[in-house]
Coordinates of C-alpha atoms in Angstrom, one line a residue:
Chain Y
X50 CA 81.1 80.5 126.5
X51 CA 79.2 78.1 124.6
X52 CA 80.1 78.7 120.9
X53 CA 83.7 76.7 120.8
X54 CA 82.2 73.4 122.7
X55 CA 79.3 73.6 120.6
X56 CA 80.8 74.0 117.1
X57 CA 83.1 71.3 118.5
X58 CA 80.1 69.0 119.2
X59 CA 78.6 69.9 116.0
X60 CA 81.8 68.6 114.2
X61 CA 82.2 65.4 115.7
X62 CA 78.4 65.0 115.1
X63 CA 78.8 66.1 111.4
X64 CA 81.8 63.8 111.3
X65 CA 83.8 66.3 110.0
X66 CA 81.4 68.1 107.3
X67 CA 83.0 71.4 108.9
X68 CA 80.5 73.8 106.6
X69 CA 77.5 71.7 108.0
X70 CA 78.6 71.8 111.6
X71 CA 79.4 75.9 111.6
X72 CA 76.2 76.6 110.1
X73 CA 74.2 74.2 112.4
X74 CA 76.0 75.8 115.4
X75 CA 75.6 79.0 114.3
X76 CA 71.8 79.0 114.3
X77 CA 71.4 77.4 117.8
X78 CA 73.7 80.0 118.9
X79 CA 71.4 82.4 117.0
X80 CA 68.4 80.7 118.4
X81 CA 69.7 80.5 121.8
X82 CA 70.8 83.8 121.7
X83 CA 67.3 85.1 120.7
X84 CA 65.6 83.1 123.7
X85 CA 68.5 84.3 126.6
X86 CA 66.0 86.4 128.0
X87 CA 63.2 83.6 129.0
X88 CA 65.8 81.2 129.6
X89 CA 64.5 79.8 133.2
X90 CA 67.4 77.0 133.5
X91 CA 70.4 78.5 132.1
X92 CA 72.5 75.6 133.3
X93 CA 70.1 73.3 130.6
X94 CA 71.5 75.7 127.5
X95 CA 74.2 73.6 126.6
X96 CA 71.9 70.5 126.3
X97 CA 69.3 73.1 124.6
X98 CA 71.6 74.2 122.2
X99 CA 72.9 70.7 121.5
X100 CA 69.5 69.4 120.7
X101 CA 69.0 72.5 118.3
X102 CA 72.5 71.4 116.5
X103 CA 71.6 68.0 116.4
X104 CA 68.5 68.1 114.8
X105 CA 69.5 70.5 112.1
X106 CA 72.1 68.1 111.4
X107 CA 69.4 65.8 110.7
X108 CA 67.9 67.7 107.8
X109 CA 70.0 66.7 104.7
X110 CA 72.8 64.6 103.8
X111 CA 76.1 65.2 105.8
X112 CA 79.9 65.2 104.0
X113 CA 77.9 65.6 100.8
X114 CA 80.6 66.1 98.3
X115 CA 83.5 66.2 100.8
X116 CA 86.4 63.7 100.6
X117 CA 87.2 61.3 103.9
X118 CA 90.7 63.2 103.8
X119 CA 89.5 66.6 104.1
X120 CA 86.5 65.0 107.1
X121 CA 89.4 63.7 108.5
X122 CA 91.4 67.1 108.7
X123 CA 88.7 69.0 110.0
X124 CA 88.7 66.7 113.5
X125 CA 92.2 66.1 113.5
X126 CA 92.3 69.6 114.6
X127 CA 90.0 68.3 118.1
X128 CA 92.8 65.4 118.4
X129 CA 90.8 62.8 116.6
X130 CA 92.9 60.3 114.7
X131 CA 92.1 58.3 111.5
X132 CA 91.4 55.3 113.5
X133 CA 88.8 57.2 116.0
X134 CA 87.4 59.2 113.1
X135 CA 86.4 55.9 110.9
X136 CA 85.2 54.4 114.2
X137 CA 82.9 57.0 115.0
X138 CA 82.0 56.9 111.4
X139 CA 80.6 53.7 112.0
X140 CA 77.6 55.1 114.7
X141 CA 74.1 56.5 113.5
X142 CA 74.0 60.3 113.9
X143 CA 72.0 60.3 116.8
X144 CA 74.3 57.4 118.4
X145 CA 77.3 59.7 117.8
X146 CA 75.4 62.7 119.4
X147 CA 75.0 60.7 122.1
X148 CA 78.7 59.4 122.8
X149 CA 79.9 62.7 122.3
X150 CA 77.4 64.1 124.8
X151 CA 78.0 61.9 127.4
X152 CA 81.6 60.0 127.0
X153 CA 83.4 62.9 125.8
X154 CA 81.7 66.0 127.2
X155 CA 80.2 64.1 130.2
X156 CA 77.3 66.0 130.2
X157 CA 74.5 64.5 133.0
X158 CA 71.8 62.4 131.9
X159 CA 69.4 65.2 132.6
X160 CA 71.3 66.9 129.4
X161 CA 71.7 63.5 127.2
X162 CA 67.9 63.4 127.6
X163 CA 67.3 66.9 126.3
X164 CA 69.7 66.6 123.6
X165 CA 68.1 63.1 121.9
X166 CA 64.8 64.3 123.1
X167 CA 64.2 61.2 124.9
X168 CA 63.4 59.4 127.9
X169 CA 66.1 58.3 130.2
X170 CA 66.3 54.6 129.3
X171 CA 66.3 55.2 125.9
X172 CA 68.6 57.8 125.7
X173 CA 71.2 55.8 127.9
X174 CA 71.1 53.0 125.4
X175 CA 71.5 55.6 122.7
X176 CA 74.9 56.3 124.6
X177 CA 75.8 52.5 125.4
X178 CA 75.0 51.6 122.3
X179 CA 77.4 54.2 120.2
X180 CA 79.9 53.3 122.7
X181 CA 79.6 49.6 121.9
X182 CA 79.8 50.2 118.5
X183 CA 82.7 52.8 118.8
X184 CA 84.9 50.1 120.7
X185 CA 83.5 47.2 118.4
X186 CA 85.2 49.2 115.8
X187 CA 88.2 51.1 117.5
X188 CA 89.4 48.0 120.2
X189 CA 90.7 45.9 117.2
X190 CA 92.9 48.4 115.5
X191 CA 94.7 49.1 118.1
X192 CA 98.1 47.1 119.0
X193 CA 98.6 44.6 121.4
X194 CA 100.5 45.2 124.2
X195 CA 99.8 48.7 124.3
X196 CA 99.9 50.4 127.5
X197 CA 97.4 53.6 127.2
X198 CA 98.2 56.5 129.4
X199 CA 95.0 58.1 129.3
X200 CA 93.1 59.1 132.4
X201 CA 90.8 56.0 132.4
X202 CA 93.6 53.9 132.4
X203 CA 95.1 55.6 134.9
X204 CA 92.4 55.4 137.2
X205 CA 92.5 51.4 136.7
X206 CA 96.2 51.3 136.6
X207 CA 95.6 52.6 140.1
X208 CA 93.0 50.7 141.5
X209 CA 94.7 47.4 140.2
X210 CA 98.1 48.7 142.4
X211 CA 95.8 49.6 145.3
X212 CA 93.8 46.0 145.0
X213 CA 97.8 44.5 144.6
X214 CA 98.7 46.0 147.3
X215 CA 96.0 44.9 150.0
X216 CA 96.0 41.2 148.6
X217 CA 99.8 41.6 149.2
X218 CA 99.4 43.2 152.8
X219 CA 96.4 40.5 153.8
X220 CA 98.7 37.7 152.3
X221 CA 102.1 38.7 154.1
Chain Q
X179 CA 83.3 35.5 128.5
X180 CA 84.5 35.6 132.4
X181 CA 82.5 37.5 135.0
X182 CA 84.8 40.1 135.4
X183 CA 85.5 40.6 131.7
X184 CA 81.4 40.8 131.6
X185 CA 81.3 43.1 134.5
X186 CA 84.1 45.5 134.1
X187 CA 82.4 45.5 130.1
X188 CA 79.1 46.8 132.1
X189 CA 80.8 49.3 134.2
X190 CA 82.5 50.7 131.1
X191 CA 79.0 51.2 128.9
X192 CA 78.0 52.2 132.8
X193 CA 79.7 55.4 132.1
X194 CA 82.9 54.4 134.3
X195 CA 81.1 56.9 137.0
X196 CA 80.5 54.4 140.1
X197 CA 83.6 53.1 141.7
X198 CA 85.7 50.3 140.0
X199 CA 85.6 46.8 141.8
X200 CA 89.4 45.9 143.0
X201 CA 88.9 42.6 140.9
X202 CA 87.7 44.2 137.5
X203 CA 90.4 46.5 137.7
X204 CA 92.7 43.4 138.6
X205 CA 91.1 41.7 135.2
X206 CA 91.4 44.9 133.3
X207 CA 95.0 45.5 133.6
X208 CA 95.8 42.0 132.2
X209 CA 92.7 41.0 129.7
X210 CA 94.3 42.2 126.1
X211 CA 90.9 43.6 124.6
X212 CA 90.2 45.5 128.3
X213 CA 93.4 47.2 128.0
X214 CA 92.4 48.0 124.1
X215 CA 88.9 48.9 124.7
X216 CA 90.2 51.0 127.7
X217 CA 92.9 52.5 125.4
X218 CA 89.8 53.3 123.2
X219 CA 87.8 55.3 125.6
X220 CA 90.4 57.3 126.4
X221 CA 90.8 58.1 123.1
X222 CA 87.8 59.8 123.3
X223 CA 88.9 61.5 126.3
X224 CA 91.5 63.2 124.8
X225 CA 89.0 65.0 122.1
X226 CA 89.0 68.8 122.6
X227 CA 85.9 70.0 121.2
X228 CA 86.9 73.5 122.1
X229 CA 89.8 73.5 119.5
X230 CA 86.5 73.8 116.9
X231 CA 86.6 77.6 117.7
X232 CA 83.2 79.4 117.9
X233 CA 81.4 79.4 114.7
X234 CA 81.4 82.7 113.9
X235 CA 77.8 84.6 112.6
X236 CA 75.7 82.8 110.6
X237 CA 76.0 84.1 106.9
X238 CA 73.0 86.1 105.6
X239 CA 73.1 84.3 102.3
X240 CA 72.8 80.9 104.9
X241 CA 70.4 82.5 107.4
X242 CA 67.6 83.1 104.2
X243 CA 68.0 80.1 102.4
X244 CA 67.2 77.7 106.0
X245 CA 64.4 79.7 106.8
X246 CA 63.2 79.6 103.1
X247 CA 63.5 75.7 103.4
X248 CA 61.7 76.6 106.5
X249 CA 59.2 78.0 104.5
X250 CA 58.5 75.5 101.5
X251 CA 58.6 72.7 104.5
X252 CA 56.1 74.4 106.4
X253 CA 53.4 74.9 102.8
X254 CA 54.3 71.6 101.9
X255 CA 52.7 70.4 105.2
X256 CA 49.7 71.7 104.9
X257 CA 50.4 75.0 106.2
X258 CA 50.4 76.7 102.8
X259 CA 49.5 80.3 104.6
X260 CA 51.7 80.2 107.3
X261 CA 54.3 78.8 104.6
X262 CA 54.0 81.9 102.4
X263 CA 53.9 84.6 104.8
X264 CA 57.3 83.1 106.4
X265 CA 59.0 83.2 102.9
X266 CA 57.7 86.3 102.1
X267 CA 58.4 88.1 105.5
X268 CA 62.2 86.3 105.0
X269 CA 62.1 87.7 102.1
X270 CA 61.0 90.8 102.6
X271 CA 63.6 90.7 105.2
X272 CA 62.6 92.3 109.0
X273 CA 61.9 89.2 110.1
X274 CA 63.1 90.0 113.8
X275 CA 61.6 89.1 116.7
X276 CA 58.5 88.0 115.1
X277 CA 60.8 85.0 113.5
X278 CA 62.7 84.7 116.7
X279 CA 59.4 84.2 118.5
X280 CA 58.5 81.7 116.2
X281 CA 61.7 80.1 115.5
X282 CA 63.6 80.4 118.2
X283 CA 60.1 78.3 120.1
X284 CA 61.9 75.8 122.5
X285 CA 64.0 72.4 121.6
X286 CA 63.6 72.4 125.3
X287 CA 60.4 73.4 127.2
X288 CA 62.1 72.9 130.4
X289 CA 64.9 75.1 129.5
X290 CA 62.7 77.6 128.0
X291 CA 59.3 79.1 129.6
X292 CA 58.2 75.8 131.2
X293 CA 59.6 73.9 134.1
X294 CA 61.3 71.0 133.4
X295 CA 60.1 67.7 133.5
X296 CA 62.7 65.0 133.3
X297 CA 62.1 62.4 131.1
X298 CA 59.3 64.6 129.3
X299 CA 59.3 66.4 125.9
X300 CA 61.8 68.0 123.6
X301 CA 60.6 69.9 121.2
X302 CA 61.3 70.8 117.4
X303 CA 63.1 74.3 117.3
X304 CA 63.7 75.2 114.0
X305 CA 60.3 75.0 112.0
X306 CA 56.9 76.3 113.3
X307 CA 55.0 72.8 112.8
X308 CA 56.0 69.2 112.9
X309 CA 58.6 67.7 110.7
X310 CA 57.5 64.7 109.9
X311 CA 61.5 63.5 109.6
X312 CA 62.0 65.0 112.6
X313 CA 61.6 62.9 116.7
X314 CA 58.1 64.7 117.7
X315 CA 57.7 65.2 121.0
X316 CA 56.5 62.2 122.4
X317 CA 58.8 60.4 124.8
X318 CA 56.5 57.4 123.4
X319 CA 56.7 57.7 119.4
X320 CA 59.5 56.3 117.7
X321 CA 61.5 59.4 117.8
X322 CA 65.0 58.1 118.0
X323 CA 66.8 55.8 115.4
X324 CA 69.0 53.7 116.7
X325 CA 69.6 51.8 113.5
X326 CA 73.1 52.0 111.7
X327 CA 72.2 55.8 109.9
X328 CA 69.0 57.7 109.5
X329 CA 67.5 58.5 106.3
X330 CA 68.5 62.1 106.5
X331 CA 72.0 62.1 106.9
X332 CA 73.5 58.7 106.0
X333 CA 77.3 58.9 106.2
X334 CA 79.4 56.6 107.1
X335 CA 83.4 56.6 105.9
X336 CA 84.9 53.7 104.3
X337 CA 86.1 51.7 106.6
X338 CA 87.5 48.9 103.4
X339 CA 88.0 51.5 100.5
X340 CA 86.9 49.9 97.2
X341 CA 88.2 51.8 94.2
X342 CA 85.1 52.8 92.2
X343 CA 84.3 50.5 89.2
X344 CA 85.3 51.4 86.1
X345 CA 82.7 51.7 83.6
X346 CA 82.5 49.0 81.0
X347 CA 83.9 50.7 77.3
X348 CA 81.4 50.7 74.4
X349 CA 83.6 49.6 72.1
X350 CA 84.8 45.9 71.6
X351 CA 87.7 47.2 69.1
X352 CA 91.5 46.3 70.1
X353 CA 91.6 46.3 74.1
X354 CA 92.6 49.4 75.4
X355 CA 95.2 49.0 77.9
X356 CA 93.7 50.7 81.1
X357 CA 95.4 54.2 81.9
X358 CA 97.3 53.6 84.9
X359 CA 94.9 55.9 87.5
X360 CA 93.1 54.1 89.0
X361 CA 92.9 55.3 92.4
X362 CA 94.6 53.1 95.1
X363 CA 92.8 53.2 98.5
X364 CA 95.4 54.8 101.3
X365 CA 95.8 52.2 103.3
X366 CA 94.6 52.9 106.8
X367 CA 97.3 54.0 109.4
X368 CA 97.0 51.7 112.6
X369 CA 96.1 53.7 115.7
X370 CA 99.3 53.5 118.7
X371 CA 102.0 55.8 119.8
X372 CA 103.4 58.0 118.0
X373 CA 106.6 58.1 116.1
X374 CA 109.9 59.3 117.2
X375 CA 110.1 62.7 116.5
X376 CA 113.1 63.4 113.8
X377 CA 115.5 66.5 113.5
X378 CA 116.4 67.2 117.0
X379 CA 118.5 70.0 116.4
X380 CA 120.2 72.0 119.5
X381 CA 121.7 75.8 119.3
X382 CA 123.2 77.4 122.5
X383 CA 122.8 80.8 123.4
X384 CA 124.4 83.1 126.1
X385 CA 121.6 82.3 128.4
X386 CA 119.6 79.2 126.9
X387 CA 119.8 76.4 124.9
X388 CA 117.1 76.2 121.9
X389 CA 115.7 72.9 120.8
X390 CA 114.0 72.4 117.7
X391 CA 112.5 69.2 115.8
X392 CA 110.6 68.4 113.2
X393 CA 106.4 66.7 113.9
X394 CA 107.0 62.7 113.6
X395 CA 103.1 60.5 112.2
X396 CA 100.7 59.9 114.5
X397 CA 97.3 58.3 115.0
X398 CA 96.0 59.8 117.1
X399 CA 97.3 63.3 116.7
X400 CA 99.9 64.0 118.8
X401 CA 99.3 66.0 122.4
X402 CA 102.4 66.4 123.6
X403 CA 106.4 66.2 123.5
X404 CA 108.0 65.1 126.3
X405 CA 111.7 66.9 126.7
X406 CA 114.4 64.4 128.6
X407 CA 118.0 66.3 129.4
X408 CA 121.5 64.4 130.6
X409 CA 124.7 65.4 131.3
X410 CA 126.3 62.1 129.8
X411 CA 125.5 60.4 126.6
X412 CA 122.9 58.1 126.6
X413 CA 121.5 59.4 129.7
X414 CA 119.3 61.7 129.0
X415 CA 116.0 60.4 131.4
X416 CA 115.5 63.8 133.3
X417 CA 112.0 65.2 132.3
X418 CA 112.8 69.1 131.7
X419 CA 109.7 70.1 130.4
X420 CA 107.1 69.6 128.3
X421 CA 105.6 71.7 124.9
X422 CA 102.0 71.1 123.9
X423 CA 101.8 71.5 120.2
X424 CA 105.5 73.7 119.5
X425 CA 108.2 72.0 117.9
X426 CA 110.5 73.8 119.8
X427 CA 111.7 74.3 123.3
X428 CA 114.0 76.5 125.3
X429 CA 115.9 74.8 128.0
X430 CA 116.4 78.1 130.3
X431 CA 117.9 75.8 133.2
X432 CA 121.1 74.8 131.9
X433 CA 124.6 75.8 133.8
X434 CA 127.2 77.5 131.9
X435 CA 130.2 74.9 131.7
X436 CA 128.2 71.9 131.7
X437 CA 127.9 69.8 128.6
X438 CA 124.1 68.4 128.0
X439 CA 122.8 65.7 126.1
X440 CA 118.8 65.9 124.9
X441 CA 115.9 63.9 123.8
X442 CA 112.7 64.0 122.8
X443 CA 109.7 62.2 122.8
X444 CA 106.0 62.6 122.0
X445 CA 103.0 61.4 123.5
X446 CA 99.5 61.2 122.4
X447 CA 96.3 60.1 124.1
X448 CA 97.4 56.3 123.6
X449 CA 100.9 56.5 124.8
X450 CA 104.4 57.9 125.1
X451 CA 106.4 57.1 121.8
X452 CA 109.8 56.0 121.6
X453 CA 112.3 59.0 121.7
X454 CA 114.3 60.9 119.3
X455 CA 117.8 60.8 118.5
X456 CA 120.0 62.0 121.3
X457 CA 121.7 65.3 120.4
X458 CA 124.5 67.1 122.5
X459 CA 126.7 68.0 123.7
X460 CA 125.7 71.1 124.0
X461 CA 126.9 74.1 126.0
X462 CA 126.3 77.6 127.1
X463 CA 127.8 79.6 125.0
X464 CA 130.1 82.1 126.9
X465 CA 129.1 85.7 126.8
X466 CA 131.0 87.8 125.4
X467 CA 134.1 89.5 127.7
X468 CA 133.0 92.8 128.7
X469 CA 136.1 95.1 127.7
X470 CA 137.3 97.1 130.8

C-alpha cells in the first residue's frame, strides 16, 4: 500500500537520483516491515516511513554522477516538468521533504512533524518556506495570461464567480 | 504590495486549507503573479508520486554495504565494540531480528512502542547511536537546516547552465583553433500548455472509427488529450471522450451514414492546449452485404 507513494516521495526528494531514492525506500520499507508487529499507530507509518527515507537521503551526496537530463526523466514519469523539476531543485533537502509532504501529498501536520522530526512551528516554516522558494522560482517562468486549470484554481475560479455573483445580486 | 495580494499570499503558504475570502479570490483571479503562483501550486498538484512504482527488494549487495557503513559509522564514534560485532555479524550474515531489533529502533517513538507525543521526538532509525550529521532528537537542537542545501546532500540543478571551462593549453605554440564541442547549454523549455498534438490520423471500421496521433512537447508533461467530434468542418467542439496517456482513441459512438470531423487537444496540469488539425470526413465503413 505504501511502497509506490513512498518511492514516489523518495524521488521527488532525491530530485530525481532514482538509484538513491529505490534504495532509501526500500530500506524503510524493510525497516517498517520489520517493526509491523509493534506498530501501535499504524495510520503514523506513512510519516514513519517518510522520516526513515528522508534521513537516509541525507547521508551522502544525491545525483552524484547523474546528468540533469536523466534527473529530469526519472520525475517526468510523476508528471514533473523541466520547469517544476529545476524549481524544486532550488529547495534544501529537507525543504523539499517538506513541500512534498504537505503541498503534494497533504499529509496532516501531525505527519510533517514526524517526517522533519520537528516541532510544529518549525516544521510548518520548513513547508512555507520550500513553498516560497518553489514559487519564487516557478511563478516567473510561467506565461502571462495563462489561465491554469488545476484544482486550486478552480476552487478560486469559483469563489471569485460566487463573490461576482452576490456583489451583482446586492448591487441590482 | 496590496492587502489582499498580502493576504491571499498568506492563505496560499497557509496551506489553502481554511476557506478563501470572496475578495482574495476576487484579487486572485485578476493579479498576474496570483494567477502564476496559483498556476504553480497546481502544478504540484498534478504530481503522481504513485507512478514511482514500489521499489522492489532491497538488493543484498545494497542491504550489506549500508549496514557496513552502519558499522564503520558506529566504531568511528566511539563505539568500536558495538561497531565490530555489527560488521562482523553483517558479515557473517544471520543478522535477522537481532539487526531488525536494532535497526529497525523507531524514527518515530510515537508510531512505534511509545505513545505519541505531538511535537516531541523523532528518532534516528537507521544506526544504533547518534549521527552526529544527522537531527538528534531534540525538538530544541538545531536539527533541521533550513539553509539553501545541507552538507550531506548538496544538489541543486542548474538553473543558468555555464559550459564548463576549458582548461588553459600548456603550450604557447601556433593557437590551436578550439575543436568545435564545446557543449551548448539546452536552453530551458518555458513551462505552459502544451503543444498541438500533430498526426491526427482517422481509419473507419464497420463498427468504429480509430483515431490516432502522434505526443506534441510539453512542460509540464502532458495528462491528458481531450477528443472534440463535429459533423461539419470546422465544427468539431463536442467533447467525445478523453484518453489519459494513449495516443489513440476509438470513437465507438458514431452513426453509420454520417460524415465526422475530429480534433484533438491535450491538456496538462497548466492548461488545455490549442488543438490539432481537424481531420475528417470520416465515415462508417459499410459492412459487408451478407450474401443470401
Amino acid at each position: 500500500m505504501h511502497g509506490a507513494r513512498l518511492h514516489g516521495f523518495a524521488l521527488l526528494v532525491a530530485a530525481g537520483d532514482a538509484g538513491r531514492a529505490r534504495q532509501a525506500a526500500a530500506e524503510a520499507l524493510e525497516a517498517g516491515a520489520a517493526q509491523a508487529a509493534r506498530l501501535r499507530h499504524p495510520e503514523r507509518a506513512a510519516a514513519w516511513l517518510r522520516r526513515h527515507t528522508l534521513l537516509t537521503l541525507r547521508r551522502g551526496r544525491l545525483g552524484k554522477g547523474l546528468s540533469e537530463a536523466v534527473r529530469q526523466a526519472a520525475l517526468a514519469e510523476l508528471g514533473v516538468g523541466m520547469g517544476a523539476y529545476r524549481a524544486l531543485g532550488q529547495l534544501s533537502l529537507e525543504q523539499r521533504a517538506a513541500v512534498v509532504a504537505s503541498a503534494i501529498e497533504g499529509l496532516a501536520p501531525i505527519d510533517l512533524e514526524t517526517i522533519m522530526g520537528a516541532p510544529a512551528d518549525r516544521s510548518r516554516r520548513l513547508a512555507t518556506d520550500g513553498l516560497r522558494r518553489y514559487l519564487a522560482a516557478m511563478a516567473p517562468t510561467l506565461p502571462v495570461g495563462l489561465a491554469p486549470a488545476g484544482p486550486l484554481a478552480r476552487r478560486i475560479r469559483a469563489a471569485a464567480d460566487l463573490a461576482l455573483g452576490v456583489q451583482d445580486g446586492a448591487s441590482g | 504590495m496590496s492587502d489582499a495580494h498580502r493576504r491571499f499570499t498568506e492563505w496560499l503558504f497557509a496551506g489553502s486549507d481554511e476557506e478563501l475570502p470572496r475578495d482574495l479570490a476576487l484579487h486572485a483571479s485578476v493579479c498576474a503573479d496570483c494567477v502564476r503562483a496559483v498556476a504553480a501550486l497546481d502544478l504540484l498538484e498534478g504530481i503522481d508520486l504513485e507512478r514511482a512504482g514500489v521499489p522492489g527488494p532491497l538488493p543484498a549487495k545494497g542491504r550489506v554495504r549500508t549496514l557496513l557503513g552502519a558499522g564503520t559509522r558506529v566504531a568511528r564514534l566511539g563505539g568500536a565494540a558495538a561497531g565490530a560485532v555489527l560488521v562482523l555479524v553483517v558479515v557473517g550474515g544471520g543478522a535477522g531480528p537481532w539487526l531488525a531489533g536494532l535497526f529497525g529502533a523507531s524514527p518515530d517513538s510515537g508510531v512505534l512502542g511509545h505513545t505519541a507525543t505531538p511535537g516531541a521526538s523523532a528518532t534516528q532509525p537507521a544506526t544504533v547511536s547518534p549521527d552526529p550529521g544527522s537531527p538528534s532528537a531534540s525538538a530544541s537542537g538545531p536539527e533541521v537546516s533550513t539553509g539553501a542545501e545541507p552538507s550531506g546532500a548538496p544538489w541543486s540543478p542548474p538553473v543558468t547552465p555555464h559550459p564548463t571551462p576549458r582548461p588553459t593549453p600548456r603550450t604557447t605554440a601556433a593557437p590551436t583553433p578550439v575543436p568545435t564541442a564545446t557543449p551548448v547549454p539546452t536552453p530551458a523549455p518555458t513551462p505552459g500548455p502544451p503543444s498541438a498534438p500533430t498526426g491526427l490520423t482517422a481509419v473507419a471500421g464497420t463498427l468504429s472509427i480509430q483515431l490516432t496521433w502522434v505526443r506534441p512537447a510539453s512542460d509540464p508533461p502532458i495528462i491528458e488529450y481531450l477528443i472534440y467530434r463535429g459533423t461539419l468542418p470546422g465544427e468539431a467542439t463536442e467533447l467525445i471522450g478523453k484518453s489519459n496517456l494513449s495516443l489513440s482513441f476509438s470513437d465507438s459512438t458514431a452513426i453509420a451514414g454520417t460524415n465526422y470531423y475530429y480534433v484533438v487537444s491535450a491538456r496538462n496540469a497548466i492548461s488545455e492546449g490549442p488543438p490539432s488539425a481537424e481531420v475528417g470526413p470520416v465515415s462508417l465503413t459499410p459492412p459487408p452485404s451478407s450474401s443470401p
